[in-house]
PDB file of C-alpha atoms in Angstrom:
ATOM      1  CA  MET A   5      18.335 -12.356  99.630  1.00 59.00           C
ATOM      2  CA  ASN A   6      14.912 -13.712  98.606  1.00 72.00           C
ATOM      3  CA  LEU A   7      13.045 -11.004  96.411  1.00 68.00           C
ATOM      4  CA  PRO A   8       9.051 -11.014  96.573  1.00 68.00           C
ATOM      5  CA  ARG A   9       7.284 -12.981  94.227  1.00 67.00           C
ATOM      6  CA  HIS A  10       6.447  -9.638  92.268  1.00 63.00           C
ATOM      7  CA  LEU A  11      10.066  -8.490  91.760  1.00 61.00           C
ATOM      8  CA  ARG A  12      11.645 -11.941  90.503  1.00 65.00           C
ATOM      9  CA  GLN A  13      12.876 -12.022  86.833  1.00 65.00           C
ATOM     10  CA  ARG A  14      10.077 -12.843  84.383  1.00 72.00           C
ATOM     11  CA  GLY A  15      11.110 -13.338  80.786  1.00 76.00           C
ATOM     12  CA  PHE A  16      13.571 -13.986  78.729  1.00 78.00           C
ATOM     13  CA  THR A  17      17.556 -13.161  78.905  1.00 86.00           C
ATOM     14  CA  LEU A  18      18.851 -11.412  75.999  1.00 88.00           C
ATOM     15  CA  LEU A  19      21.019 -14.046  75.012  1.00 89.00           C
ATOM     16  CA  GLU A  20      18.056 -16.110  74.690  1.00 89.00           C
ATOM     17  CA  LEU A  21      16.356 -13.858  72.419  1.00 90.00           C
ATOM     18  CA  LEU A  22      19.267 -13.198  70.391  1.00 92.00           C
ATOM     19  CA  VAL A  23      19.124 -17.368  70.059  1.00 93.00           C
ATOM     20  CA  ALA A  24      15.558 -16.963  68.805  1.00 93.00           C
ATOM     21  CA  VAL A  25      15.874 -14.152  66.543  1.00 94.00           C
ATOM     22  CA  ALA A  26      18.922 -16.054  64.728  1.00 94.00           C
ATOM     23  CA  ILE A  27      16.455 -19.523  64.562  1.00 94.00           C
ATOM     24  CA  LEU A  28      14.024 -17.279  62.838  1.00 94.00           C
ATOM     25  CA  ALA A  29      16.742 -15.589  60.537  1.00 94.00           C
ATOM     26  CA  ILE A  30      18.159 -18.963  59.149  1.00 93.00           C
ATOM     27  CA  ALA A  31      14.326 -20.503  58.987  1.00 93.00           C
ATOM     28  CA  LEU A  32      13.244 -17.612  56.593  1.00 93.00           C
ATOM     29  CA  GLY A  33      16.948 -17.318  54.815  1.00 91.00           C
ATOM     30  CA  ALA A  34      15.966 -20.809  53.700  1.00 90.00           C
ATOM     31  CA  MET A  35      12.080 -20.270  53.338  1.00 92.00           C
ATOM     32  CA  LEU A  36      12.893 -17.344  50.983  1.00 91.00           C
ATOM     33  CA  SER A  37      15.658 -19.513  49.191  1.00 89.00           C
ATOM     34  CA  GLY A  38      13.213 -22.100  48.491  1.00 87.00           C
ATOM     35  CA  PHE A  39      10.639 -19.605  47.252  1.00 88.00           C
ATOM     36  CA  ALA A  40      13.181 -17.880  44.944  1.00 87.00           C
ATOM     37  CA  ARG A  41      13.889 -21.258  43.225  1.00 87.00           C
ATOM     38  CA  TYR A  42      10.233 -22.263  43.124  1.00 86.00           C
ATOM     39  CA  ALA A  43       9.647 -18.876  41.354  1.00 84.00           C
ATOM     40  CA  SER A  44      12.869 -19.245  38.356  1.00 81.00           C
ATOM     41  CA  GLN A  45      11.687 -22.955  37.891  1.00 87.00           C
ATOM     42  CA  ALA A  46       7.976 -21.766  37.431  1.00 88.00           C
ATOM     43  CA  GLY A  47       9.427 -19.699  34.784  1.00 85.00           C
ATOM     44  CA  TYR A  48      11.355 -22.360  32.886  1.00 86.00           C
ATOM     45  CA  LEU A  49       8.488 -24.739  33.082  1.00 90.00           C
ATOM     46  CA  ARG A  50       6.036 -21.914  31.716  1.00 90.00           C
ATOM     47  CA  GLU A  51       8.497 -21.113  28.705  1.00 90.00           C
ATOM     48  CA  ARG A  52       9.199 -24.931  28.332  1.00 91.00           C
ATOM     49  CA  SER A  53       5.668 -25.865  27.789  1.00 92.00           C
ATOM     50  CA  ILE A  54       4.459 -23.200  25.535  1.00 93.00           C
ATOM     51  CA  ALA A  55       7.381 -23.864  23.062  1.00 93.00           C
ATOM     52  CA  THR A  56       6.323 -27.496  23.192  1.00 94.00           C
ATOM     53  CA  TRP A  57       2.800 -26.413  21.839  1.00 95.00           C
ATOM     54  CA  VAL A  58       4.414 -23.700  19.593  1.00 95.00           C
ATOM     55  CA  ALA A  59       6.185 -27.248  18.018  1.00 95.00           C
ATOM     56  CA  HIS A  60       3.400 -29.476  18.300  1.00 95.00           C
ATOM     57  CA  ASN A  61       1.215 -26.419  16.293  1.00 95.00           C
ATOM     58  CA  ARG A  62       3.802 -26.196  13.788  1.00 95.00           C
ATOM     59  CA  LEU A  63       4.022 -30.461  13.096  1.00 94.00           C
ATOM     60  CA  THR A  64       0.232 -30.022  12.609  1.00 94.00           C
ATOM     61  CA  GLU A  65       0.278 -27.490  10.426  1.00 94.00           C
ATOM     62  CA  ILE A  66       2.725 -29.197   8.106  1.00 92.00           C
ATOM     63  CA  GLU A  67       0.659 -32.293   8.511  1.00 91.00           C
ATOM     64  CA  LEU A  68      -2.469 -30.343   7.535  1.00 92.00           C
ATOM     65  CA  GLU A  69      -0.471 -29.177   4.206  1.00 91.00           C
ATOM     66  CA  PRO A  70      -1.959 -30.513   1.080  1.00 89.00           C
ATOM     67  CA  SER A  71       1.467 -30.888  -0.306  1.00 89.00           C
ATOM     68  CA  TRP A  72       4.468 -33.255   1.325  1.00 86.00           C
ATOM     69  CA  PRO A  73       7.501 -31.694   2.922  1.00 89.00           C
ATOM     70  CA  SER A  74      10.126 -31.572   0.528  1.00 91.00           C
ATOM     71  CA  THR A  75      13.803 -31.740   2.145  1.00 94.00           C
ATOM     72  CA  GLY A  76      15.551 -28.990   3.075  1.00 95.00           C
ATOM     73  CA  SER A  77      15.533 -25.989   5.993  1.00 94.00           C
ATOM     74  CA  ARG A  78      13.197 -23.585   6.541  1.00 94.00           C
ATOM     75  CA  GLU A  79      12.537 -21.294   9.303  1.00 92.00           C
ATOM     76  CA  GLY A  80       9.842 -18.679  10.419  1.00 93.00           C
ATOM     77  CA  LYS A  81       7.673 -17.183  13.437  1.00 93.00           C
ATOM     78  CA  THR A  82       4.586 -18.065  15.382  1.00 92.00           C
ATOM     79  CA  GLU A  83       2.836 -16.120  18.063  1.00 93.00           C
ATOM     80  CA  MET A  84       1.881 -17.442  21.019  1.00 92.00           C
ATOM     81  CA  ALA A  85       1.019 -16.317  24.502  1.00 89.00           C
ATOM     82  CA  GLY A  86       1.523 -12.742  23.355  1.00 91.00           C
ATOM     83  CA  VAL A  87       4.737 -13.616  22.406  1.00 90.00           C
ATOM     84  CA  GLU A  88       6.748 -14.431  19.365  1.00 92.00           C
ATOM     85  CA  TRP A  89       8.526 -17.272  18.949  1.00 92.00           C
ATOM     86  CA  LYS A  90      10.854 -18.125  15.915  1.00 93.00           C
ATOM     87  CA  TRP A  91      11.110 -22.323  14.898  1.00 94.00           C
ATOM     88  CA  ARG A  92      13.824 -23.967  12.661  1.00 94.00           C
ATOM     89  CA  LEU A  93      12.416 -26.722  10.744  1.00 95.00           C
ATOM     90  CA  GLU A  94      14.824 -29.273   9.042  1.00 96.00           C
ATOM     91  CA  VAL A  95      12.884 -32.115   6.681  1.00 96.00           C
ATOM     92  CA  ARG A  96      15.280 -35.321   5.791  1.00 96.00           C
ATOM     93  CA  SER A  97      14.711 -37.527   3.657  1.00 95.00           C
ATOM     94  CA  THR A  98      14.995 -41.286   5.596  1.00 94.00           C
ATOM     95  CA  ASP A  99      16.307 -44.972   4.123  1.00 94.00           C
ATOM     96  CA  ASP A 100      12.390 -45.417   3.008  1.00 93.00           C
ATOM     97  CA  PRO A 101      11.613 -43.447   0.166  1.00 91.00           C
ATOM     98  CA  ASP A 102       8.291 -42.711   1.472  1.00 91.00           C
ATOM     99  CA  LEU A 103       8.822 -41.460   4.696  1.00 94.00           C
ATOM    100  CA  ARG A 104      10.542 -38.096   5.852  1.00 95.00           C
ATOM    101  CA  ARG A 105      12.238 -36.696   9.035  1.00 96.00           C
ATOM    102  CA  LEU A 106      10.791 -33.577  10.740  1.00 96.00           C
ATOM    103  CA  ASP A 107      13.283 -32.266  13.092  1.00 96.00           C
ATOM    104  CA  LEU A 108      11.900 -28.891  14.434  1.00 96.00           C
ATOM    105  CA  LYS A 109      13.238 -26.262  17.089  1.00 94.00           C
ATOM    106  CA  VAL A 110      11.670 -23.797  18.503  1.00 94.00           C
ATOM    107  CA  ILE A 111      13.805 -20.687  20.110  1.00 91.00           C
ATOM    108  CA  SER A 112      12.694 -18.881  23.195  1.00 85.00           C
ATOM    109  CA  PRO A 113      12.712 -15.105  22.161  1.00 82.00           C
ATOM    110  CA  SER A 114      14.400 -14.330  25.504  1.00 77.00           C
ATOM    111  CA  ALA A 115      17.522 -16.590  24.183  1.00 72.00           C
ATOM    112  CA  LYS A 116      20.510 -14.479  23.606  1.00 69.00           C
ATOM    113  CA  ASP A 117      21.656 -15.764  20.877  1.00 66.00           C
ATOM    114  CA  ALA A 118      17.922 -15.976  19.014  1.00 58.00           C
ATOM    115  CA  ASP A 119      18.655 -15.206  15.595  1.00 62.00           C
ATOM    116  CA  SER A 120      22.317 -17.620  15.298  1.00 62.00           C
ATOM    117  CA  ALA A 121      22.009 -21.188  13.812  1.00 59.00           C
ATOM    118  CA  ASP A 122      23.202 -22.142  16.889  1.00 62.00           C
ATOM    119  CA  ALA A 123      20.787 -20.658  19.559  1.00 69.00           C
ATOM    120  CA  ALA A 124      19.641 -23.142  22.433  1.00 78.00           C
ATOM    121  CA  SER A 125      16.069 -24.189  21.850  1.00 83.00           C
ATOM    122  CA  SER A 126      12.914 -24.347  24.203  1.00 87.00           C
ATOM    123  CA  ALA A 127      11.786 -27.149  22.549  1.00 91.00           C
ATOM    124  CA  ASP A 128      12.913 -29.857  20.244  1.00 93.00           C
ATOM    125  CA  LEU A 129      10.768 -32.096  18.497  1.00 94.00           C
ATOM    126  CA  THR A 130      10.867 -34.846  15.972  1.00 95.00           C
ATOM    127  CA  ALA A 131       8.457 -36.438  13.943  1.00 94.00           C
ATOM    128  CA  PHE A 132       8.091 -38.718  10.980  1.00 94.00           C
ATOM    129  CA  MET A 133       5.642 -38.460   8.047  1.00 93.00           C
ATOM    130  CA  SER A 134       4.514 -40.407   5.350  1.00 91.00           C
ATOM    131  CA  GLN A 135       3.656 -39.784   1.721  1.00 84.00           C
ATOM    132  CA  ARG A 136       0.183 -39.887   1.552  1.00 69.00           C
TER     133      ARG A 136
END
């Protein structure tokens, strides 16, 4: 039986619609997962960048001090980007008596164990300083 043209089916079947919705759901899920990873990495990179700036600034301050750094460890806090960062400095002698090794560790304020000696650092910087 031939139906008139205006009564013939125009449009999609339910199965075609379900397949299209499933494809969209998979694509959107993958996109959202990618956006979440990007946001997480952006925060991590921001923290690492600021921690590196803190380390460089602290080493520059040490270089500008009039006295040569004595061996031993010290720690302190400094503020950058509206956040207080902790740092630990270990000054060691080397085989050359006119050269010191400076190991600087910057700890994120969001670190779980920020107050412990084994706290995970956001930036580690090693420098060598000669006696003037």
